[in-house]
mmCIF file of C-alpha atoms and ligand atoms in Angstrom:
data_model
loop_
_atom_site.group_PDB
_atom_site.id
_atom_site.type_symbol
_atom_site.label_atom_id
_atom_site.label_comp_id
_atom_site.label_asym_id
_atom_site.label_seq_id
_atom_site.Cartn_x
_atom_site.Cartn_y
_atom_site.Cartn_z
ATOM 1 C CA MET A 7 0.035 0.085 -0.403
ATOM 2 C CA ARG A 8 2.338 2.507 0.688
ATOM 3 C CA LEU A 9 5.074 1.092 -2.254
ATOM 4 C CA PHE A 10 2.251 2.001 -4.259
ATOM 5 C CA LEU A 11 1.479 5.345 -2.512
ATOM 6 C CA LEU A 12 4.950 6.047 -3.732
ATOM 7 C CA LEU A 13 4.474 5.273 -7.003
ATOM 8 C CA LEU A 14 1.766 7.232 -7.370
ATOM 9 C CA LEU A 15 3.432 10.529 -6.458
ATOM 10 C CA ALA A 16 6.339 9.678 -8.055
ATOM 11 C CA THR A 17 4.826 10.166 -11.660
ATOM 12 C CA PRO A 18 2.350 12.488 -12.009
ATOM 13 C CA ALA A 19 3.992 13.604 -15.042
ATOM 14 C CA MET A 20 3.092 10.010 -16.218
ATOM 15 C CA ALA A 21 -0.100 9.174 -14.558
ATOM 16 C CA GLN A 22 -1.350 12.938 -16.175
ATOM 17 C CA GLU A 23 -0.216 12.125 -19.316
ATOM 18 C CA THR A 24 -2.645 7.940 -19.347
ATOM 19 C CA PRO A 25 -6.148 8.934 -18.487
ATOM 20 C CA LEU A 26 -6.686 5.482 -19.418
ATOM 21 C CA ALA A 27 -5.103 4.368 -16.091
ATOM 22 C CA THR A 28 -6.938 5.767 -13.777
ATOM 23 C CA LEU A 29 -10.413 3.676 -15.628
ATOM 24 C CA PRO A 30 -11.599 0.366 -14.773
ATOM 25 C CA PRO A 31 -9.642 -2.230 -17.192
ATOM 26 C CA GLU A 32 -12.072 -3.072 -19.701
ATOM 27 C CA ILE A 33 -13.442 0.375 -20.453
ATOM 28 C CA ALA A 34 -9.759 1.223 -20.698
ATOM 29 C CA GLU A 35 -9.290 -1.643 -23.345
ATOM 30 C CA ARG A 36 -12.645 -0.438 -25.334
ATOM 31 C CA ILE A 37 -11.086 2.785 -25.738
ATOM 32 C CA ALA A 38 -7.694 2.232 -26.589
ATOM 33 C CA ALA A 39 -9.052 -0.234 -28.960
ATOM 34 C CA ARG A 40 -11.080 2.875 -30.697
ATOM 35 C CA PRO A 41 -10.173 5.895 -29.600
ATOM 36 C CA ASP A 42 -11.498 7.161 -32.446
ATOM 37 C CA ARG A 43 -14.530 5.717 -32.142
ATOM 38 C CA PHE A 44 -14.511 7.170 -28.250
ATOM 39 C CA ALA A 45 -13.637 10.454 -29.514
ATOM 40 C CA ASP A 46 -16.537 10.748 -31.489
ATOM 41 C CA MET A 47 -19.222 9.676 -29.249
ATOM 42 C CA ALA A 48 -17.930 12.095 -26.251
ATOM 43 C CA VAL A 49 -17.896 14.781 -28.072
ATOM 44 C CA ASP A 50 -21.876 13.935 -29.595
ATOM 45 C CA LEU A 51 -22.668 13.865 -25.378
ATOM 46 C CA ILE A 52 -20.464 17.097 -25.109
ATOM 47 C CA HIS A 53 -22.358 19.443 -27.434
ATOM 48 C CA GLY A 54 -25.836 17.166 -26.490
ATOM 49 C CA HIS A 55 -25.566 17.654 -22.970
ATOM 50 C CA GLY A 56 -22.794 20.167 -21.841
ATOM 51 C CA GLN A 57 -22.440 23.542 -22.307
ATOM 52 C CA GLY A 58 -19.977 26.332 -24.227
ATOM 53 C CA GLY A 59 -18.166 23.042 -25.246
ATOM 54 C CA ALA A 60 -17.693 20.793 -22.075
ATOM 55 C CA ILE A 61 -19.473 18.639 -19.849
ATOM 56 C CA ASP A 62 -19.145 18.021 -16.053
ATOM 57 C CA ALA A 63 -20.095 15.327 -13.799
ATOM 58 C CA THR A 64 -23.684 16.348 -13.593
ATOM 59 C CA ALA A 65 -24.364 16.536 -17.109
ATOM 60 C CA ILE A 66 -23.413 13.071 -17.814
ATOM 61 C CA ASP A 67 -25.444 11.995 -14.785
ATOM 62 C CA ARG A 68 -28.187 14.076 -16.556
ATOM 63 C CA ALA A 69 -27.681 12.639 -20.289
ATOM 64 C CA ILE A 70 -27.915 9.063 -18.713
ATOM 65 C CA ALA A 71 -31.007 9.070 -17.108
ATOM 66 C CA LEU A 72 -32.109 10.729 -19.926
ATOM 67 C CA ASP A 73 -31.484 7.509 -22.288
ATOM 68 C CA ARG A 74 -32.710 5.139 -19.612
ATOM 69 C CA ALA A 75 -36.486 7.444 -19.833
ATOM 70 C CA PHE A 76 -36.373 7.188 -22.826
ATOM 71 C CA PHE A 77 -36.026 3.823 -23.223
ATOM 72 C CA ARG A 78 -38.546 2.628 -20.171
ATOM 73 C CA ALA A 79 -41.058 4.985 -22.199
ATOM 74 C CA ARG A 80 -40.568 3.763 -25.451
ATOM 75 C CA ALA A 81 -41.230 0.014 -23.483
ATOM 76 C CA ILE A 82 -44.345 0.984 -22.193
ATOM 77 C CA ARG A 83 -45.552 2.638 -24.500
ATOM 78 C CA PRO A 84 -47.313 -0.045 -26.677
ATOM 79 C CA PHE A 85 -49.286 -1.435 -23.624
ATOM 80 C CA LEU A 86 -50.387 1.669 -22.848
ATOM 81 C CA GLU A 87 -51.401 2.277 -26.298
ATOM 82 C CA SER A 88 -53.437 -1.328 -25.627
ATOM 83 C CA ASP A 89 -54.613 0.119 -21.938
ATOM 84 C CA LEU A 90 -58.238 0.589 -23.271
ATOM 85 C CA ASP A 91 -59.934 0.946 -19.947
ATOM 86 C CA ALA A 92 -57.743 3.255 -18.935
ATOM 87 C CA ASP A 93 -57.109 1.314 -15.736
ATOM 88 C CA GLY A 94 -53.635 1.522 -15.988
ATOM 89 C CA ILE A 95 -53.410 -2.020 -16.059
ATOM 90 C CA PRO A 96 -53.288 -4.627 -19.231
ATOM 91 C CA THR A 97 -54.811 -6.803 -20.192
ATOM 92 C CA ALA A 98 -54.586 -10.165 -22.498
ATOM 93 C CA ALA A 99 -57.723 -9.441 -23.896
ATOM 94 C CA GLU A 100 -57.199 -5.376 -24.467
ATOM 95 C CA VAL A 101 -53.151 -6.507 -25.692
ATOM 96 C CA THR A 102 -54.704 -8.879 -28.465
ATOM 97 C CA ALA A 103 -57.676 -5.392 -29.317
ATOM 98 C CA ARG A 104 -54.109 -3.550 -30.321
ATOM 99 C CA ALA A 105 -52.191 -6.316 -31.715
ATOM 100 C CA ALA A 106 -55.074 -7.350 -34.644
ATOM 101 C CA THR A 107 -54.621 -3.591 -35.780
ATOM 102 C CA LEU A 108 -50.686 -4.381 -36.187
ATOM 103 C CA SER A 109 -49.383 -5.550 -39.183
ATOM 104 C CA ALA A 110 -47.961 -8.568 -38.416
ATOM 105 C CA PRO A 111 -44.044 -8.368 -37.594
ATOM 106 C CA ALA A 112 -45.041 -5.357 -34.608
ATOM 107 C CA ARG A 113 -47.958 -7.816 -33.489
ATOM 108 C CA THR A 114 -45.485 -10.469 -32.939
ATOM 109 C CA ARG A 115 -43.012 -7.931 -31.286
ATOM 110 C CA LEU A 116 -45.581 -6.587 -29.560
ATOM 111 C CA MET A 117 -46.636 -10.295 -28.005
ATOM 112 C CA ARG A 118 -43.668 -11.550 -27.723
ATOM 113 C CA ASP A 119 -42.845 -8.181 -25.453
ATOM 114 C CA TRP A 120 -46.118 -9.026 -23.469
ATOM 115 C CA ASP A 121 -45.390 -12.974 -22.775
ATOM 116 C CA ALA A 122 -42.282 -11.250 -21.251
ATOM 117 C CA ALA A 123 -43.448 -8.414 -18.973
ATOM 118 C CA ASP A 124 -46.264 -10.099 -17.384
ATOM 119 C CA SER A 125 -44.261 -12.210 -15.141
ATOM 120 C CA ASP A 126 -46.329 -14.077 -13.625
ATOM 121 C CA GLY A 127 -48.451 -15.368 -15.949
ATOM 122 C CA ASP A 128 -52.152 -13.934 -14.632
ATOM 123 C CA GLY A 129 -53.344 -11.976 -17.889
ATOM 124 C CA SER A 130 -52.701 -8.920 -15.956
ATOM 125 C CA LEU A 131 -50.087 -6.598 -16.033
ATOM 126 C CA THR A 132 -49.644 -4.483 -12.739
ATOM 127 C CA PRO A 133 -47.688 -1.261 -12.795
ATOM 128 C CA ALA A 134 -44.610 -3.431 -11.083
ATOM 129 C CA GLU A 135 -44.851 -5.566 -13.619
ATOM 130 C CA LEU A 136 -44.792 -2.682 -15.818
ATOM 131 C CA ARG A 137 -42.260 -1.107 -14.595
ATOM 132 C CA ALA A 138 -39.862 -3.949 -14.182
ATOM 133 C CA HIS A 139 -40.200 -4.035 -18.154
ATOM 134 C CA ALA A 140 -39.204 -0.436 -18.579
ATOM 135 C CA GLU A 141 -36.217 -1.013 -16.517
ATOM 136 C CA SER A 142 -35.364 -4.264 -18.322
ATOM 137 C CA ALA A 143 -35.601 -2.659 -21.450
ATOM 138 C CA ALA A 144 -33.762 0.676 -19.844
ATOM 139 C CA ALA A 145 -30.664 -2.013 -19.046
ATOM 140 C CA ARG A 146 -30.253 -3.604 -22.341
ATOM 141 C CA ALA A 147 -30.558 -0.333 -23.806
ATOM 142 C CA VAL A 148 -28.180 0.942 -21.838
ATOM 143 C CA SER A 149 -25.639 -1.474 -20.377
ATOM 144 C CA PRO A 150 -23.267 -0.934 -17.991
ATOM 145 C CA GLU A 151 -20.233 -0.794 -20.260
ATOM 146 C CA ASP A 152 -21.919 2.152 -21.903
ATOM 147 C CA GLU A 153 -22.637 3.954 -18.862
ATOM 148 C CA GLY A 154 -18.956 3.625 -18.292
ATOM 149 C CA MET A 155 -17.568 4.747 -21.209
ATOM 150 C CA MET A 156 -19.873 7.908 -21.148
ATOM 151 C CA ARG A 157 -18.329 8.490 -17.677
ATOM 152 C CA ALA A 158 -14.715 7.715 -18.615
ATOM 153 C CA ILE A 159 -15.084 11.136 -20.337
ATOM 154 C CA LEU A 160 -14.190 12.053 -16.812
ATOM 155 C CA ALA A 161 -11.253 11.083 -17.072
ATOM 156 C CA PHE A 162 -9.790 13.086 -19.546
ATOM 157 C CA ASP A 163 -10.151 16.689 -17.092
ATOM 158 C CA SER A 164 -6.612 17.219 -17.480
ATOM 159 C CA ASP A 165 -6.395 20.777 -16.572
ATOM 160 C CA GLY A 166 -8.319 19.352 -13.559
ATOM 161 C CA ASP A 167 -10.973 21.867 -14.092
ATOM 162 C CA ALA A 168 -13.798 19.316 -13.336
ATOM 163 C CA ARG A 169 -15.326 20.436 -17.400
ATOM 164 C CA ILE A 170 -14.538 18.424 -20.139
ATOM 165 C CA THR A 171 -13.791 19.995 -23.074
ATOM 166 C CA THR A 172 -13.720 18.742 -27.090
ATOM 167 C CA ALA A 173 -10.715 19.694 -27.088
ATOM 168 C CA GLU A 174 -9.194 17.137 -23.835
ATOM 169 C CA ILE A 175 -10.827 14.672 -25.247
ATOM 170 C CA ARG A 176 -8.937 15.387 -29.130
ATOM 171 C CA SER A 177 -5.951 15.835 -27.676
ATOM 172 C CA ALA A 178 -5.543 12.705 -25.498
ATOM 173 C CA THR A 179 -7.450 10.725 -27.997
ATOM 174 C CA ASP A 180 -5.139 12.095 -30.587
ATOM 175 C CA ALA A 181 -2.258 10.751 -28.889
ATOM 176 C CA MET A 182 -3.524 7.559 -28.558
ATOM 177 C CA PRO A 183 -2.077 4.511 -31.202
ATOM 178 C CA GLN A 184 -4.923 4.432 -33.661
ATOM 179 C CA GLY A 185 -6.174 0.778 -33.708
HETATM 180 CA CA1 CA B 218 -49.490 -9.931 -14.295
HETATM 181 CA CA1 CA B 219 -11.426 20.180 -17.964
#
């Protein structure tokens, strides 16, 4: 432990030059494999969710939460559209009525999602089942690895002002060997 601390103190310049060293290995490897792809993702996130060409930890958290909310809403929308009596609980009969108005591929998708969402198989979707279905769709769409890649942007704050600029991203990733 003491040796580790001494090593850290002895190599500040090196630590500064390699933001990847501070990241979980699987994230660092993914960035090192395609630095250009990581830079494109980071710059898009900065433009989309940052301010004045820079982004901070709060804005990255918000971007991840917005992504998750989008996929949760998308997953439950077909069931809300099936809730014909508006009691908040889509039933098998209601979903079947909705399914009959759809194209074959959309019908297949709706019924497959229905089977997955009605986890106790009782023919109705409780709010808890709807929420669980929404959460699992969000988890599939935004994986822990995707989240890790977005949060990895924070490691590229070379001037330490807690805001990461597109220039900080580009100068670090341009210096990496391109895969
Ligand atoms: Ca159920
Ligand atoms: Ca900065």
